[in-house]
Amino acid sequence: MAETLRSTTVSTKCQRIAELACHRPPLRLTTLAHHIDVDWLYEAHARTRKDGAAGIDGQSAAEYAQDLTSNLTTLLTRAKAGNYQAPPVRRTYIPKGNGEMRPLGIPTFEDKVLQRAVTMVLEAVYEQDFYDCSYGFRPGRSAHQAIQALWQGTMKMGRCWVIDLDIRKFFDRLDHRLLREMISQRIGDGVLLRLIGKWLQAGVMEESQRWVPESGTPQGGVISPLLANVYLHHVLDAWFHEQVQPRCRGRSMLVRYADDAVMCFANEEDARRVLEVLPKRFGRFGLELHPTKTRLVDFAPKRRFQPKAIKDKEGQLPDTFTFLGFTHYWGRSRRGCFVVKRKTASDRLSGSLKKFRQWCRRHRHDPVSVQRFHLAKKLQGHYAYYGITGNGRSLHLFYEQAKRAWLTWLSRRSQKARLRWEQFCRLLDRYPLPPPRVVHSIYLTKRIQRSRSRMR
């Protein structure tokens, strides 16, 4: 009961902040920190993941919750009085799809709670300013909504020219000074600005050595996605809607998810003019576009026979582009009409299969029932993201390759008796793997929208 009442109180405060920000968009909001109280921190603690890795202090979420009320009260006092010292984040690395390693910052759990509390305040303000073209790390928005918006826009345009944007090491090159100036245009509360400045200067702890980067925000911090959205809102979104679109001769569209963005233009000249000024625009804010991954695509249906196209250095055809793990291309529907289709990007498909095979190899001696349980979870997770309308062939390919990978490593449990395909089929009857499934269907979405319109 107390948690429900606390959540309702925080929700009411967020609504008040949003109404104030919505009614007075040009003004700086100077009194926001008073909304953060113990109840607010309780809600921030409830929204913080409890299964994450520990920071440099080694304190887990369970240990912090043993004396939660006292810890949150002390944290609030230090934050309001300016005595809070942001601890450096623990640096670790995770593999990327292209074989490189992505740096990841892990704050302490207490720091995560305070970052979540400040993020809740800033979200209430900036959700009134952000454009609809932005989908990354925003409440009520997802990657599939961005993919759906891009599909609808390209279908309406027909032939269009697509600028496939790729920002080189965006989270490492985000300029601290410019970010503070951008936030100060909207936020004038000294407590919040001081906390953001401390997080930007907290530094990184790597192999017992602390160093403070002059730019960038560690990936993994709770507040980092919001700061990135604020930065790109000024650099790209507002510039596109306020300066680019009014000067375009034809229709144009921008879809952005975090630092992945795609621009679509109905007029080729508009696209080439924007592509020419994009490096200068990003250079003003300390950012750099990837010279080979950023490209202009003539995205049009091919009505005549075309010779086999040659892929570029990134493995993409000249009339296709990839966004959020899906390769977009023109193809014919079952009725023979040209439509925009999406399929799993080749690097994502091969990377997922590689991880699947590695798991089968490491756990080949586990009981078959245990293997089946975990493999089913992996397949369902793959379908949950890549299971969209028109991607059935890639889903089926992943399913078949996954079965063969399981068969391969089950056969290597013993050198004496190899598992044959007939035996493996009988094993699948007893321990079946989930078949491919379209989770995000455009037809189901249309039926739901129709039913809702009828109810109104």
CSV table of C-alpha atoms in Angstrom, one decimal:
chain,number,residue,atom,x,y,z
A,1,MET,CA,0.0,0.0,0.0
A,2,ALA,CA,2.8,2.4,0.9
A,3,GLU,CA,4.6,1.6,-2.3
A,4,THR,CA,1.5,2.3,-4.4
A,5,LEU,CA,0.9,5.6,-2.6
A,6,ARG,CA,4.5,6.6,-3.1
A,7,SER,CA,4.4,5.8,-6.8
A,8,THR,CA,1.3,7.8,-7.2
A,9,THR,CA,2.8,10.8,-5.5
A,10,VAL,CA,5.9,10.7,-7.7
A,11,SER,CA,3.8,10.3,-10.8
A,12,THR,CA,1.8,13.4,-9.8
A,13,LYS,CA,5.0,15.4,-9.3
A,14,CYS,CA,6.3,14.2,-12.8
A,15,GLN,CA,3.0,15.4,-14.3
A,16,ARG,CA,3.3,18.8,-12.7
A,17,ILE,CA,6.9,19.2,-14.0
A,18,ALA,CA,5.8,18.1,-17.5
A,19,GLU,CA,2.9,20.6,-17.5
A,20,LEU,CA,5.2,23.4,-16.4
A,21,ALA,CA,7.8,22.5,-19.1
A,22,CYS,CA,5.1,22.2,-21.7
A,23,HIS,CA,3.4,25.5,-21.0
A,24,ARG,CA,6.7,27.4,-20.8
A,25,PRO,CA,9.0,25.9,-23.4
A,26,PRO,CA,11.4,29.0,-23.8
A,27,LEU,CA,12.0,29.4,-20.1
A,28,ARG,CA,14.7,27.9,-17.9
A,29,LEU,CA,13.3,25.9,-15.0
A,30,THR,CA,15.2,27.0,-11.9
A,31,THR,CA,13.4,25.1,-9.1
A,32,LEU,CA,13.3,21.4,-9.8
A,33,ALA,CA,15.4,19.8,-7.1
A,34,HIS,CA,12.8,20.3,-4.4
A,35,HIS,CA,10.7,17.6,-6.1
A,36,ILE,CA,13.4,15.0,-5.1
A,37,ASP,CA,12.6,13.8,-1.6
A,38,VAL,CA,12.8,10.4,0.1
A,39,ASP,CA,9.7,9.1,-1.7
A,40,TRP,CA,11.2,10.1,-5.0
A,41,LEU,CA,14.4,8.2,-4.1
A,42,TYR,CA,12.4,5.2,-3.1
A,43,GLU,CA,10.7,5.2,-6.5
A,44,ALA,CA,14.1,5.7,-8.2
A,45,HIS,CA,15.4,2.7,-6.2
A,46,ALA,CA,12.4,0.6,-7.3
A,47,ARG,CA,13.2,1.5,-11.0
A,48,THR,CA,16.9,0.7,-10.7
A,49,ARG,CA,18.0,-2.8,-11.8
A,50,LYS,CA,19.1,-5.0,-8.9
A,51,ASP,CA,20.9,-7.7,-10.9
A,52,GLY,CA,23.6,-5.4,-12.4
A,53,ALA,CA,27.3,-5.7,-11.7
A,54,ALA,CA,28.8,-3.9,-8.7
A,55,GLY,CA,30.8,-0.7,-9.0
A,56,ILE,CA,34.2,0.1,-7.5
A,57,ASP,CA,32.9,-0.2,-3.9
A,58,GLY,CA,31.7,-3.8,-4.5
A,59,GLN,CA,28.3,-3.1,-2.9
A,60,SER,CA,25.4,-5.0,-4.3
A,61,ALA,CA,21.8,-4.0,-4.4
A,62,ALA,CA,20.9,-6.5,-1.7
A,63,GLU,CA,23.5,-5.0,0.7
A,64,TYR,CA,22.3,-1.5,0.0
A,65,ALA,CA,18.7,-2.5,0.7
A,66,GLN,CA,19.5,-3.8,4.2
A,67,ASP,CA,19.2,-0.3,5.6
A,68,LEU,CA,17.4,1.4,2.7
A,69,THR,CA,15.7,4.2,4.6
A,70,SER,CA,18.8,5.4,6.3
A,71,ASN,CA,20.9,5.1,3.1
A,72,LEU,CA,18.4,7.0,1.0
A,73,THR,CA,18.0,9.8,3.6
A,74,THR,CA,21.8,10.2,3.8
A,75,LEU,CA,22.0,10.2,0.1
A,76,LEU,CA,19.4,12.9,-0.2
A,77,THR,CA,21.1,15.1,2.4
A,78,ARG,CA,24.5,14.8,0.7
A,79,ALA,CA,23.0,15.5,-2.8
A,80,LYS,CA,21.0,18.6,-1.6
A,81,ALA,CA,23.9,20.0,0.4
A,82,GLY,CA,26.5,19.6,-2.4
A,83,ASN,CA,28.6,17.1,-0.4
A,84,TYR,CA,27.9,14.2,-2.7
A,85,GLN,CA,31.1,13.0,-4.4
A,86,ALA,CA,30.4,11.0,-7.6
A,87,PRO,CA,32.6,7.9,-7.5
A,88,PRO,CA,34.5,6.9,-10.7
A,89,VAL,CA,32.9,4.2,-12.8
A,90,ARG,CA,34.4,0.8,-13.2
A,91,ARG,CA,35.5,0.3,-16.8
A,92,THR,CA,34.9,-3.0,-18.5
A,93,TYR,CA,34.6,-4.0,-22.2
A,94,ILE,CA,32.0,-6.0,-24.1
A,95,PRO,CA,32.4,-7.3,-27.6
A,96,LYS,CA,30.7,-5.5,-30.6
A,97,GLY,CA,29.3,-7.2,-33.6
A,98,ASN,CA,32.3,-6.1,-35.8
A,99,GLY,CA,34.9,-7.8,-33.5
A,100,GLU,CA,35.8,-4.6,-31.7
A,101,MET,CA,35.4,-4.0,-28.0
A,102,ARG,CA,32.9,-1.5,-26.6
A,103,PRO,CA,33.8,0.3,-23.3
A,104,LEU,CA,31.2,0.0,-20.6
A,105,GLY,CA,31.1,2.0,-17.4
A,106,ILE,CA,29.6,0.5,-14.3
A,107,PRO,CA,28.7,3.0,-11.5
A,108,THR,CA,28.1,2.1,-7.9
A,109,PHE,CA,24.6,1.1,-6.9
A,110,GLU,CA,24.1,4.2,-4.9
A,111,ASP,CA,25.2,6.3,-7.8
A,112,LYS,CA,22.7,4.5,-10.0
A,113,VAL,CA,19.9,5.4,-7.7
A,114,LEU,CA,20.8,9.1,-7.6
A,115,GLN,CA,21.3,9.1,-11.4
A,116,ARG,CA,17.8,7.5,-11.8
A,117,ALA,CA,16.3,10.1,-9.6
A,118,VAL,CA,17.8,13.0,-11.6
A,119,THR,CA,16.9,11.3,-14.8
A,120,MET,CA,13.2,11.1,-13.8
A,121,VAL,CA,13.2,14.9,-13.3
A,122,LEU,CA,15.0,15.6,-16.6
A,123,GLU,CA,12.8,13.2,-18.5
A,124,ALA,CA,9.6,15.0,-17.4
A,125,VAL,CA,11.1,18.2,-18.8
A,126,TYR,CA,12.8,17.0,-22.0
A,127,GLU,CA,9.9,14.7,-23.1
A,128,GLN,CA,8.1,18.0,-23.9
A,129,ASP,CA,10.9,19.2,-26.1
A,130,PHE,CA,12.1,16.0,-27.9
A,131,TYR,CA,10.7,15.5,-31.4
A,132,ASP,CA,8.7,12.4,-32.4
A,133,CYS,CA,11.6,11.3,-34.7
A,134,SER,CA,13.6,10.2,-31.6
A,135,TYR,CA,12.9,6.7,-30.2
A,136,GLY,CA,16.0,5.7,-28.3
A,137,PHE,CA,15.8,5.3,-24.5
A,138,ARG,CA,12.6,7.2,-24.1
A,139,PRO,CA,9.6,6.1,-22.0
A,140,GLY,CA,6.9,4.4,-24.0
A,141,ARG,CA,9.1,4.1,-27.1
A,142,SER,CA,11.1,1.2,-28.6
A,143,ALA,CA,13.3,0.2,-31.4
A,144,HIS,CA,10.4,-1.6,-33.2
A,145,GLN,CA,8.5,1.6,-33.2
A,146,ALA,CA,11.4,3.3,-34.9
A,147,ILE,CA,11.6,0.5,-37.5
A,148,GLN,CA,7.8,0.7,-38.1
A,149,ALA,CA,8.0,4.5,-38.5
A,150,LEU,CA,10.8,4.2,-41.0
A,151,TRP,CA,8.9,1.5,-42.9
A,152,GLN,CA,5.7,3.6,-43.1
A,153,GLY,CA,7.7,6.7,-44.2
A,154,THR,CA,9.6,4.9,-47.0
A,155,MET,CA,6.4,3.1,-48.2
A,156,LYS,CA,4.6,6.5,-48.5
A,157,MET,CA,7.6,8.1,-50.3
A,158,GLY,CA,8.1,5.3,-52.7
A,159,ARG,CA,11.5,5.9,-54.4
A,160,CYS,CA,13.6,8.0,-52.0
A,161,TRP,CA,17.2,8.9,-51.3
A,162,VAL,CA,18.4,7.6,-47.9
A,163,ILE,CA,21.3,9.0,-45.9
A,164,ASP,CA,22.5,6.2,-43.6
A,165,LEU,CA,24.2,8.0,-40.8
A,166,ASP,CA,27.0,6.6,-38.7
A,167,ILE,CA,28.6,8.7,-35.9
A,168,ARG,CA,32.1,7.5,-35.1
A,169,LYS,CA,32.5,6.8,-31.3
A,170,PHE,CA,29.7,9.2,-30.3
A,171,PHE,CA,29.7,8.3,-26.6
A,172,ASP,CA,33.5,8.9,-26.4
A,173,ARG,CA,33.5,12.3,-28.2
A,174,LEU,CA,30.5,14.0,-26.6
A,175,ASP,CA,31.8,17.5,-25.6
A,176,HIS,CA,31.2,18.3,-21.9
A,177,ARG,CA,31.3,22.0,-22.3
A,178,LEU,CA,28.7,22.1,-25.1
A,179,LEU,CA,26.5,19.6,-23.2
A,180,ARG,CA,26.5,21.8,-20.1
A,181,GLU,CA,25.5,24.8,-22.3
A,182,MET,CA,22.7,22.8,-23.9
A,183,ILE,CA,21.3,21.7,-20.5
A,184,SER,CA,21.6,25.2,-19.1
A,185,GLN,CA,19.3,26.5,-21.8
A,186,ARG,CA,16.5,24.5,-20.2
A,187,ILE,CA,17.6,23.7,-16.7
A,188,GLY,CA,18.6,26.4,-14.2
A,189,ASP,CA,18.5,24.4,-11.0
A,190,GLY,CA,21.9,24.6,-9.3
A,191,VAL,CA,21.6,21.2,-7.5
A,192,LEU,CA,20.9,19.3,-10.7
A,193,LEU,CA,23.5,21.1,-12.8
A,194,ARG,CA,26.1,20.5,-10.1
A,195,LEU,CA,25.3,16.8,-9.9
A,196,ILE,CA,25.5,16.4,-13.7
A,197,GLY,CA,28.9,18.2,-13.7
A,198,LYS,CA,30.2,15.8,-11.0
A,199,TRP,CA,29.1,12.8,-13.1
A,200,LEU,CA,30.8,14.1,-16.1
A,201,GLN,CA,34.0,14.6,-14.1
A,202,ALA,CA,33.7,11.4,-12.1
A,203,GLY,CA,36.4,9.7,-14.1
A,204,VAL,CA,37.0,6.0,-14.9
A,205,MET,CA,38.7,3.4,-12.8
A,206,GLU,CA,40.5,0.8,-14.9
A,207,GLU,CA,43.1,-1.6,-13.5
A,208,SER,CA,43.4,0.3,-10.3
A,209,GLN,CA,44.2,3.5,-12.2
A,210,ARG,CA,41.8,6.5,-12.3
A,211,TRP,CA,41.7,8.9,-15.2
A,212,VAL,CA,39.2,11.6,-16.1
A,213,PRO,CA,38.3,11.8,-19.8
A,214,GLU,CA,37.9,15.3,-21.3
A,215,SER,CA,34.9,14.3,-23.4
A,216,GLY,CA,32.3,11.6,-23.6
A,217,THR,CA,30.0,9.9,-21.2
A,218,PRO,CA,30.5,6.3,-20.1
A,219,GLN,CA,28.1,3.8,-21.7
A,220,GLY,CA,26.3,2.0,-18.9
A,221,GLY,CA,25.5,5.0,-16.7
A,222,VAL,CA,21.9,5.5,-15.9
A,223,ILE,CA,21.8,9.1,-17.0
A,224,SER,CA,24.1,8.7,-20.1
A,225,PRO,CA,21.2,7.8,-22.6
A,226,LEU,CA,19.3,11.0,-21.6
A,227,LEU,CA,22.4,13.2,-21.9
A,228,ALA,CA,23.1,11.6,-25.3
A,229,ASN,CA,19.5,12.4,-26.4
A,230,VAL,CA,19.8,16.0,-25.2
A,231,TYR,CA,23.0,16.4,-27.2
A,232,LEU,CA,21.7,14.9,-30.4
A,233,HIS,CA,18.4,16.8,-30.0
A,234,HIS,CA,20.3,20.0,-30.4
A,235,VAL,CA,22.9,18.7,-32.9
A,236,LEU,CA,20.5,16.8,-35.3
A,237,ASP,CA,16.8,16.7,-34.5
A,238,ALA,CA,16.1,20.4,-33.9
A,239,TRP,CA,18.5,21.3,-36.8
A,240,PHE,CA,16.7,18.9,-39.2
A,241,HIS,CA,13.2,20.1,-38.3
A,242,GLU,CA,13.9,23.8,-38.0
A,243,GLN,CA,16.4,24.4,-40.7
A,244,VAL,CA,16.6,21.4,-43.1
A,245,GLN,CA,13.0,20.5,-43.7
A,246,PRO,CA,11.7,24.1,-44.4
A,247,ARG,CA,14.4,24.3,-47.2
A,248,CYS,CA,13.6,20.9,-48.8
A,249,ARG,CA,11.8,20.9,-52.1
A,250,GLY,CA,10.2,17.5,-51.5
A,251,ARG,CA,9.2,15.4,-48.5
A,252,SER,CA,11.8,14.4,-45.9
A,253,MET,CA,11.9,12.4,-42.8
A,254,LEU,CA,14.3,11.6,-39.9
A,255,VAL,CA,14.2,8.5,-37.7
A,256,ARG,CA,16.8,8.3,-34.9
A,257,TYR,CA,17.4,5.7,-32.2
A,258,ALA,CA,20.2,6.9,-29.9
A,259,ASP,CA,23.2,7.5,-32.1
A,260,ASP,CA,21.7,5.5,-35.1
A,261,ALA,CA,19.9,7.7,-37.5
A,262,VAL,CA,18.4,7.6,-41.0
A,263,MET,CA,17.3,10.5,-43.2
A,264,CYS,CA,14.9,10.0,-46.1
A,265,PHE,CA,14.3,12.5,-49.0
A,266,ALA,CA,11.9,12.4,-51.9
A,267,ASN,CA,14.2,14.8,-53.8
A,268,GLU,CA,17.7,13.7,-54.7
A,269,GLU,CA,19.1,17.3,-54.7
A,270,ASP,CA,17.8,17.8,-51.1
A,271,ALA,CA,19.6,14.6,-50.0
A,272,ARG,CA,22.9,15.6,-51.7
A,273,ARG,CA,22.8,19.1,-50.2
A,274,VAL,CA,22.2,17.7,-46.7
A,275,LEU,CA,24.9,15.1,-47.1
A,276,GLU,CA,27.4,17.8,-48.1
A,277,VAL,CA,26.8,19.9,-45.0
A,278,LEU,CA,26.4,17.1,-42.5
A,279,PRO,CA,30.2,16.7,-41.7
A,280,LYS,CA,30.4,20.4,-41.1
A,281,ARG,CA,27.3,20.4,-38.8
A,282,PHE,CA,28.6,17.5,-36.7
A,283,GLY,CA,32.2,18.9,-36.7
A,284,ARG,CA,30.9,22.1,-35.0
A,285,PHE,CA,30.0,19.9,-32.0
A,286,GLY,CA,33.1,17.8,-31.9
A,287,LEU,CA,31.6,14.8,-33.7
A,288,GLU,CA,32.7,12.9,-36.8
A,289,LEU,CA,30.8,10.9,-39.3
A,290,HIS,CA,32.2,7.6,-40.4
A,291,PRO,CA,33.6,8.2,-43.9
A,292,THR,CA,32.6,4.8,-45.3
A,293,LYS,CA,29.5,3.8,-43.3
A,294,THR,CA,27.8,7.1,-43.8
A,295,ARG,CA,26.5,6.9,-47.4
A,296,LEU,CA,23.7,8.0,-49.7
A,297,VAL,CA,21.4,5.2,-51.0
A,298,ASP,CA,19.2,5.4,-54.0
A,299,PHE,CA,16.4,3.4,-52.4
A,300,ALA,CA,14.1,2.5,-55.2
A,301,PRO,CA,12.3,-0.6,-56.6
A,302,LYS,CA,14.1,-2.1,-59.6
A,303,ARG,CA,11.5,-2.9,-62.2
A,304,ARG,CA,13.9,-4.3,-64.8
A,305,PHE,CA,16.5,-7.0,-64.7
A,306,GLN,CA,19.6,-5.7,-62.9
A,307,PRO,CA,23.1,-7.3,-63.1
A,308,LYS,CA,24.3,-8.7,-59.8
A,309,ALA,CA,25.4,-5.8,-57.7
A,310,ILE,CA,28.7,-5.7,-55.9
A,311,LYS,CA,28.6,-5.2,-52.1
A,312,ASP,CA,30.6,-2.4,-50.6
A,313,LYS,CA,33.3,-2.7,-47.9
A,314,GLU,CA,30.6,-2.9,-45.2
A,315,GLY,CA,28.9,-5.8,-47.0
A,316,GLN,CA,25.8,-3.9,-48.1
A,317,LEU,CA,24.3,-3.7,-51.6
A,318,PRO,CA,24.1,-0.2,-53.1
A,319,ASP,CA,20.3,-0.1,-53.0
A,320,THR,CA,19.9,-1.3,-49.5
A,321,PHE,CA,20.6,0.1,-46.0
A,322,THR,CA,20.7,-1.3,-42.5
A,323,PHE,CA,19.0,0.2,-39.5
A,324,LEU,CA,18.8,-1.3,-36.0
A,325,GLY,CA,19.9,-4.7,-37.2
A,326,PHE,CA,17.5,-4.9,-40.1
A,327,THR,CA,18.5,-4.6,-43.8
A,328,HIS,CA,15.8,-2.7,-45.7
A,329,TYR,CA,15.3,-3.4,-49.4
A,330,TRP,CA,12.6,-3.3,-52.0
A,331,GLY,CA,10.9,-6.6,-53.0
A,332,ARG,CA,7.6,-7.9,-54.4
A,333,SER,CA,4.7,-8.8,-52.1
A,334,ARG,CA,2.6,-11.9,-52.7
A,335,ARG,CA,0.3,-9.8,-54.9
A,336,GLY,CA,3.2,-8.8,-57.1
A,337,CYS,CA,3.4,-5.2,-55.8
A,338,PHE,CA,6.7,-3.5,-54.8
A,339,VAL,CA,7.0,-3.1,-51.0
A,340,VAL,CA,9.7,-2.3,-48.5
A,341,LYS,CA,10.9,-5.4,-46.9
A,342,ARG,CA,13.1,-6.0,-43.8
A,343,LYS,CA,15.4,-8.9,-43.0
A,344,THR,CA,18.0,-9.7,-40.3
A,345,ALA,CA,21.3,-8.0,-41.2
A,346,SER,CA,23.9,-10.6,-42.2
A,347,ASP,CA,26.4,-9.6,-39.5
A,348,ARG,CA,23.7,-9.8,-36.8
A,349,LEU,CA,22.6,-13.2,-38.1
A,350,SER,CA,26.1,-14.6,-38.2
A,351,GLY,CA,26.9,-13.1,-34.8
A,352,SER,CA,23.9,-14.6,-33.2
A,353,LEU,CA,24.6,-18.0,-34.7
A,354,LYS,CA,28.2,-17.8,-33.5
A,355,LYS,CA,27.1,-17.2,-29.9
A,356,PHE,CA,24.6,-20.0,-30.2
A,357,ARG,CA,27.2,-22.4,-31.3
A,358,GLN,CA,29.6,-21.3,-28.6
A,359,TRP,CA,27.0,-21.9,-26.0
A,360,CYS,CA,26.3,-25.4,-27.4
A,361,ARG,CA,30.0,-26.2,-27.3
A,362,ARG,CA,30.5,-25.1,-23.7
A,363,HIS,CA,27.4,-26.8,-22.4
A,364,ARG,CA,27.3,-30.0,-24.5
A,365,HIS,CA,27.8,-32.2,-21.5
A,366,ASP,CA,24.8,-30.7,-19.6
A,367,PRO,CA,21.6,-32.8,-19.4
A,368,VAL,CA,19.6,-32.5,-22.6
A,369,SER,CA,16.6,-31.1,-20.7
A,370,VAL,CA,18.7,-28.3,-19.3
A,371,GLN,CA,20.2,-27.6,-22.7
A,372,ARG,CA,16.7,-27.5,-24.3
A,373,PHE,CA,15.5,-25.0,-21.6
A,374,HIS,CA,18.3,-22.5,-22.2
A,375,LEU,CA,18.3,-22.9,-26.0
A,376,ALA,CA,14.5,-22.3,-26.1
A,377,LYS,CA,15.1,-19.1,-24.2
A,378,LYS,CA,17.7,-18.0,-26.7
A,379,LEU,CA,15.5,-18.7,-29.7
A,380,GLN,CA,12.5,-16.9,-28.1
A,381,GLY,CA,14.7,-13.9,-27.4
A,382,HIS,CA,15.9,-13.9,-31.0
A,383,TYR,CA,12.2,-14.1,-32.2
A,384,ALA,CA,11.2,-11.3,-29.8
A,385,TYR,CA,13.5,-8.8,-31.6
A,386,TYR,CA,13.8,-10.1,-35.1
A,387,GLY,CA,10.3,-11.5,-35.4
A,388,ILE,CA,8.8,-8.8,-37.6
A,389,THR,CA,6.5,-9.1,-40.7
A,390,GLY,CA,8.5,-10.2,-43.8
A,391,ASN,CA,11.4,-11.6,-41.9
A,392,GLY,CA,10.2,-15.2,-41.9
A,393,ARG,CA,13.0,-16.5,-44.1
A,394,SER,CA,15.7,-15.2,-41.9
A,395,LEU,CA,13.9,-16.5,-38.8
A,396,HIS,CA,13.6,-20.0,-40.4
A,397,LEU,CA,17.3,-19.9,-41.4
A,398,PHE,CA,18.3,-19.1,-37.8
A,399,TYR,CA,16.0,-21.9,-36.5
A,400,GLU,CA,17.5,-24.5,-38.9
A,401,GLN,CA,21.1,-23.5,-38.2
A,402,ALA,CA,20.4,-23.6,-34.5
A,403,LYS,CA,19.1,-27.1,-34.7
A,404,ARG,CA,22.2,-28.2,-36.7
A,405,ALA,CA,24.5,-26.5,-34.2
A,406,TRP,CA,22.8,-28.4,-31.4
A,407,LEU,CA,23.1,-31.7,-33.3
A,408,THR,CA,26.8,-31.0,-34.0
A,409,TRP,CA,27.8,-30.6,-30.4
A,410,LEU,CA,25.5,-33.3,-29.0
A,411,SER,CA,27.2,-35.7,-31.4
A,412,ARG,CA,30.6,-34.7,-29.9
A,413,ARG,CA,29.6,-35.7,-26.3
A,414,SER,CA,31.1,-39.1,-27.0
A,415,GLN,CA,33.7,-40.3,-29.6
A,416,LYS,CA,32.2,-43.8,-29.7
A,417,ALA,CA,28.6,-43.1,-30.7
A,418,ARG,CA,27.6,-40.3,-33.1
A,419,LEU,CA,24.1,-38.9,-33.0
A,420,ARG,CA,22.4,-39.4,-36.3
A,421,TRP,CA,19.8,-37.1,-37.8
A,422,GLU,CA,17.0,-39.7,-37.3
A,423,GLN,CA,17.9,-40.0,-33.7
A,424,PHE,CA,18.1,-36.2,-33.3
A,425,CYS,CA,14.6,-35.9,-34.8
A,426,ARG,CA,13.3,-38.3,-32.2
A,427,LEU,CA,15.0,-36.3,-29.6
A,428,LEU,CA,13.4,-33.1,-30.9
A,429,ASP,CA,10.0,-34.7,-30.5
A,430,ARG,CA,10.7,-35.2,-26.8
A,431,TYR,CA,12.6,-31.9,-26.3
A,432,PRO,CA,11.2,-29.5,-29.0
A,433,LEU,CA,12.7,-26.2,-29.8
A,434,PRO,CA,10.3,-23.2,-30.3
A,435,PRO,CA,9.6,-22.7,-34.1
A,436,PRO,CA,10.0,-19.3,-35.8
A,437,ARG,CA,7.3,-16.8,-34.8
A,438,VAL,CA,6.4,-13.3,-36.0
A,439,VAL,CA,6.0,-11.4,-32.7
A,440,HIS,CA,5.6,-7.9,-34.2
A,441,SER,CA,3.0,-8.2,-37.0
A,442,ILE,CA,1.9,-5.1,-38.9
A,443,TYR,CA,-1.4,-6.8,-39.7
A,444,LEU,CA,-2.1,-7.4,-36.0
A,445,THR,CA,-1.3,-3.8,-35.2
A,446,LYS,CA,-3.7,-2.7,-37.9
A,447,ARG,CA,-6.5,-4.9,-36.5
A,448,ILE,CA,-5.9,-3.5,-33.0
A,449,GLN,CA,-6.0,0.1,-34.3
A,450,ARG,CA,-9.3,-0.7,-36.2
A,451,SER,CA,-10.9,-2.2,-33.1
A,452,ARG,CA,-9.9,0.8,-31.0
A,453,SER,CA,-11.3,3.2,-33.5
A,454,ARG,CA,-14.6,1.3,-33.6
A,455,MET,CA,-14.8,1.4,-29.8
A,456,ARG,CA,-14.4,5.2,-29.8
